CSV table of C-alpha atoms in Angstrom, one decimal:
chain,number,residue,atom,x,y,z
A,388,MET,CA,115.1,193.3,249.7
A,389,LEU,CA,116.8,192.2,246.6
A,390,GLN,CA,120.3,190.6,247.2
A,391,LEU,CA,122.5,189.6,244.3
A,392,PRO,CA,125.7,187.3,244.7
A,393,SER,CA,129.1,189.0,244.7
A,394,PRO,CA,130.7,188.8,241.1
A,395,PHE,CA,134.1,188.3,242.7
A,396,PRO,CA,135.7,185.2,243.8
A,397,PRO,CA,135.0,184.5,247.3
A,398,ASP,CA,138.5,183.2,248.1
A,399,HIS,CA,139.8,186.7,247.4
A,400,LEU,CA,138.4,188.1,250.7
A,401,ARG,CA,139.4,187.0,254.2
A,402,LEU,CA,136.9,188.4,256.7
A,403,LEU,CA,138.0,188.4,260.3
A,404,LEU,CA,135.7,189.4,263.2
A,405,ALA,CA,136.8,190.8,266.6
A,406,ASP,CA,133.5,190.1,268.5
A,407,HIS,CA,135.1,190.3,272.0
A,408,ILE,CA,135.2,194.1,271.9
A,409,GLU,CA,132.2,196.2,272.6
A,410,THR,CA,132.1,199.5,270.8
A,411,THR,CA,128.6,200.9,272.4
A,412,TYR,CA,128.8,204.6,273.3
A,413,LYS,CA,129.3,203.8,277.0
A,414,LYS,CA,132.0,201.2,276.3
A,415,ARG,CA,134.2,203.1,273.9
A,416,GLY,CA,136.3,204.8,276.3
A,417,GLU,CA,137.6,201.3,277.5
A,418,THR,CA,138.5,200.3,273.9
A,419,TYR,CA,140.8,203.0,272.4
A,420,GLY,CA,144.0,200.9,272.9
A,421,ASP,CA,142.6,197.6,272.3
A,422,ILE,CA,141.3,198.7,268.7
A,423,ALA,CA,144.6,200.5,268.1
A,424,GLU,CA,146.3,197.1,268.7
A,425,LEU,CA,144.0,195.3,266.6
A,426,ILE,CA,144.8,197.4,263.5
A,427,ALA,CA,148.4,197.0,264.4
A,428,ASP,CA,148.1,193.2,264.3
A,429,LEU,CA,146.2,193.4,261.0
A,430,ILE,CA,148.8,195.6,259.1
A,431,ARG,CA,152.0,193.6,260.4
A,432,GLN,CA,151.0,190.8,258.4
A,433,ARG,CA,151.3,192.4,255.0
A,434,GLN,CA,152.9,195.7,253.6
A,435,GLY,CA,150.5,197.9,252.0
A,436,ASN,CA,147.7,200.4,252.1
A,437,TYR,CA,144.8,200.0,254.9
A,438,LEU,CA,141.8,202.0,255.9
A,439,ALA,CA,140.2,202.0,259.5
A,440,PHE,CA,136.6,203.3,259.7
A,441,PHE,CA,135.1,204.7,262.8
A,442,PRO,CA,131.5,205.6,263.6
A,443,SER,CA,132.6,209.1,264.9
A,444,TYR,CA,135.6,211.6,264.5
A,445,ARG,CA,135.8,211.7,268.4
A,446,TYR,CA,136.3,207.8,268.6
A,447,MET,CA,138.5,207.9,265.8
A,448,ASN,CA,140.7,210.5,267.0
A,449,GLU,CA,141.1,208.7,270.4
A,450,VAL,CA,142.3,205.6,268.7
A,451,VAL,CA,144.4,207.5,266.4
A,452,GLU,CA,146.3,209.1,269.3
A,453,CYS,CA,146.9,205.7,270.9
A,454,PHE,CA,147.9,204.0,267.6
A,455,VAL,CA,150.5,206.9,266.9
A,456,GLU,CA,151.9,206.8,270.4
A,457,ALA,CA,152.5,202.9,270.2
A,458,HIS,CA,153.3,202.7,266.6
A,459,PRO,CA,155.1,205.9,265.5
A,460,ALA,CA,156.9,204.4,262.5
A,461,VAL,CA,153.6,203.7,260.6
A,462,SER,CA,152.6,206.4,258.3
A,463,THR,CA,149.0,207.6,258.9
A,464,ARG,CA,146.4,209.6,257.3
A,465,VAL,CA,143.4,211.2,259.4
A,466,GLN,CA,140.0,212.4,257.9
A,467,GLU,CA,139.2,215.7,259.1
A,468,SER,CA,135.7,217.3,259.1
A,469,GLY,CA,135.0,219.7,256.2
A,470,MET,CA,138.0,218.6,254.0
A,471,SER,CA,138.4,220.5,250.7
A,472,GLU,CA,138.7,218.9,247.6
A,473,ARG,CA,142.4,219.2,247.4
A,474,GLU,CA,142.6,218.0,251.0
A,475,ARG,CA,140.8,214.9,250.0
A,476,GLU,CA,143.0,214.1,247.0
A,477,ALA,CA,146.0,214.8,249.2
A,478,PHE,CA,144.6,212.2,251.6
A,479,LEU,CA,144.1,209.6,248.7
A,480,ALA,CA,147.6,210.2,247.1
A,481,VAL,CA,149.5,208.3,249.3
A,482,PHE,CA,147.3,205.1,248.6
A,483,ASN,CA,149.4,204.2,245.7
A,484,GLU,CA,150.6,200.8,244.2
A,485,ASP,CA,154.3,201.8,244.6
A,486,ASN,CA,154.1,202.9,248.4
A,487,PRO,CA,157.0,201.4,250.0
A,488,ASN,CA,155.6,201.7,253.6
A,489,ILE,CA,152.7,200.5,255.5
A,490,THR,CA,150.1,203.4,255.4
A,491,VAL,CA,146.9,203.4,257.5
A,492,GLY,CA,144.0,205.9,256.9
A,493,PHE,CA,141.7,206.8,259.5
A,494,ALA,CA,138.3,207.8,258.4
A,495,VAL,CA,134.5,207.9,259.4
A,496,MET,CA,131.7,205.6,258.1
A,497,GLY,CA,129.3,207.2,256.0
A,498,GLY,CA,131.9,210.1,255.0
A,499,ILE,CA,133.8,210.9,251.9
A,500,PHE,CA,136.0,208.0,252.1
A,501,GLY,CA,133.6,205.3,253.1
A,502,GLU,CA,131.8,205.4,249.8
A,503,GLY,CA,132.5,206.3,246.2
A,504,ILE,CA,136.3,205.9,246.2
A,505,ASP,CA,138.0,203.2,244.2
A,506,LEU,CA,141.4,202.1,245.3
A,507,VAL,CA,141.8,199.1,243.2
A,508,GLY,CA,144.5,196.4,243.3
A,509,GLU,CA,147.6,197.2,245.4
A,510,ARG,CA,146.1,200.6,246.4
A,511,LEU,CA,144.2,199.0,249.2
A,512,VAL,CA,144.7,195.6,250.6
A,513,GLY,CA,142.7,195.8,254.0
A,514,ALA,CA,140.1,197.7,256.0
A,515,VAL,CA,139.1,197.7,259.6
A,516,VAL,CA,135.5,198.5,260.4
A,517,VAL,CA,134.8,199.5,264.0
A,518,GLY,CA,131.1,199.3,265.2
A,519,VAL,CA,128.0,198.8,263.6
A,520,GLY,CA,127.4,202.0,262.0
A,521,LEU,CA,124.4,203.2,264.0
A,522,PRO,CA,123.4,206.8,263.2
A,523,GLN,CA,123.1,209.2,266.1
A,524,ILE,CA,119.8,209.5,267.7
A,525,CYS,CA,117.8,212.5,266.2
A,526,LEU,CA,114.3,213.6,265.8
A,527,GLU,CA,114.1,212.6,262.0
A,528,ARG,CA,115.1,209.0,262.8
A,529,ASP,CA,112.8,208.8,265.7
A,530,LEU,CA,110.1,209.8,263.5
A,531,ILE,CA,110.9,206.9,261.0
A,532,ARG,CA,111.2,204.5,264.0
A,533,ASN,CA,107.7,205.6,265.3
A,534,TYR,CA,106.2,205.3,261.7
A,535,PHE,CA,107.3,201.7,261.5
A,536,ASP,CA,106.6,200.8,264.9
A,537,GLN,CA,103.0,202.0,264.4
A,538,HIS,CA,102.8,199.8,261.3
A,539,GLU,CA,103.9,196.8,263.5
A,540,LEU,CA,107.3,196.6,262.1
A,541,SER,CA,110.6,197.0,263.8
A,542,GLY,CA,111.1,200.6,263.7
A,543,PHE,CA,114.4,200.7,265.2
A,544,GLU,CA,115.7,198.3,262.5
A,545,TYR,CA,114.6,200.7,259.9
A,546,ALA,CA,115.5,203.9,261.5
A,547,TYR,CA,119.1,202.7,262.8
A,548,THR,CA,120.1,199.3,262.2
A,549,TYR,CA,119.8,199.0,258.5
A,550,PRO,CA,121.1,202.4,257.7
A,551,GLY,CA,124.0,201.5,260.2
A,552,MET,CA,124.8,198.3,258.4
A,553,ASN,CA,124.7,200.2,254.9
A,554,ARG,CA,127.6,202.2,256.1
A,555,VAL,CA,129.5,199.2,257.3
A,556,LEU,CA,129.0,197.5,253.7
A,557,GLN,CA,130.0,200.5,251.9
A,558,ALA,CA,133.0,200.9,254.0
A,559,ALA,CA,134.1,197.2,253.7
A,560,GLY,CA,133.3,197.3,250.1
A,561,ARG,CA,136.3,199.8,249.5
A,562,VAL,CA,138.5,196.6,249.7
A,563,ILE,CA,137.3,194.6,246.8
A,564,ARG,CA,136.7,196.6,243.7
A,565,THR,CA,137.6,194.5,240.9
A,566,TYR,CA,137.9,190.9,240.0
A,567,GLU,CA,141.5,190.7,240.7
A,568,ASP,CA,141.5,192.5,243.9
A,569,ARG,CA,142.4,190.6,247.0
A,570,GLY,CA,142.2,192.0,250.8
A,571,ALA,CA,141.4,191.5,254.2
A,572,ILE,CA,138.3,192.9,256.2
A,573,LEU,CA,138.4,193.1,260.2
A,574,LEU,CA,134.9,193.8,261.8
A,575,VAL,CA,135.4,195.0,265.4
A,576,ASP,CA,132.1,195.0,267.5
A,577,ARG,CA,130.4,192.3,269.6
A,578,ARG,CA,126.9,192.8,267.8
A,579,PHE,CA,128.4,191.5,264.6
A,580,ASP,CA,128.0,188.1,266.2
A,581,GLN,CA,124.4,188.5,266.8
A,582,GLY,CA,121.7,186.9,264.6
A,583,ARG,CA,119.9,190.4,263.8
A,584,TYR,CA,123.3,191.6,262.3
A,585,ARG,CA,124.5,188.3,260.7
A,586,GLN,CA,121.4,188.1,258.6
A,587,LEU,CA,122.2,191.2,257.0
A,588,PHE,CA,125.6,190.1,255.8
A,589,PRO,CA,125.9,189.6,252.2
A,590,PRO,CA,126.0,185.9,250.9
A,591,SER,CA,129.8,186.6,250.2
A,592,TRP,CA,130.6,187.0,253.8
A,593,ASN,CA,129.5,183.4,254.8
A,594,ASP,CA,133.0,182.6,256.0
A,595,VAL,CA,133.5,184.7,258.9
A,596,ARG,CA,136.7,183.9,261.2
A,597,PRO,CA,136.8,184.9,264.9
A,598,VAL,CA,139.9,186.7,266.0
A,599,HIS,CA,140.5,187.0,269.8
A,600,ALA,CA,144.3,187.3,269.9
A,601,PRO,CA,147.0,188.4,267.7
A,602,ALA,CA,148.0,184.9,266.8
A,603,HIS,CA,144.5,184.2,265.3
A,604,ILE,CA,144.9,187.1,262.9
A,605,ALA,CA,148.5,186.1,262.1
A,606,GLU,CA,147.5,182.4,261.4
A,607,SER,CA,144.4,183.4,259.4
A,608,LEU,CA,146.5,186.1,257.2
A,609,GLU,CA,149.6,184.3,256.8
A,610,ASP,CA,147.6,181.6,255.1
A,611,PHE,CA,145.5,183.9,253.2
A,612,TRP,CA,148.2,186.2,251.7
A,613,SER,CA,150.5,183.1,251.0
A,614,ASN,CA,147.6,181.5,249.0
A,615,SER,CA,147.0,184.9,247.3
A,616,HIS,CA,150.6,185.1,246.1
A,617,GLU,CA,150.6,181.4,244.9
A,618,SER,CA,147.6,181.9,242.7
A,619,ALA,CA,148.5,185.5,241.7
């Protein structure tokens, strides 16, 4: 696999990792409130526009419900299945540089907002990526898994892990789109601290900062945003 270095300054990105939360399918029901508060902890450090990405609509909507109930003053936008072109444009329209409020958009990884959109500069200052993006188990992916297993390669990696991390990287990649962009990314999942996933991180993600409490997020981002303003 060919890996090229990022063309953007590494100090323009602050990468945080909440590896104390498990987002596996069996554990998701225990995490809705915790993830809602992690998002709140991230966005309260700086006014601006944010995106939060999830592995499924159901998971996303459960967290949205908790977030809206706890933080009704925050403007939110939620991706819906089968959105028309006009609805997509309306979703993105609020992500403008002159937005006077904090706005959080909730979306699914691998969907229309997880790839192929460019919210440059102040249009997007941060993103939350919940989970490692594993595709749903299906016949096609199991056939891929069996094929590589039969060739003495790790079928699970090729069928599920690699496509999942591709979704993660695409979602996180919405934050830094130009040389001038600065932003914060919060990864949420215990598995991101495992070697099998760390080795798939791009070189520009070499400075990962664990955050296990609101104070950790506040301290890390206060330093990051203050330095960003001084160098701007």
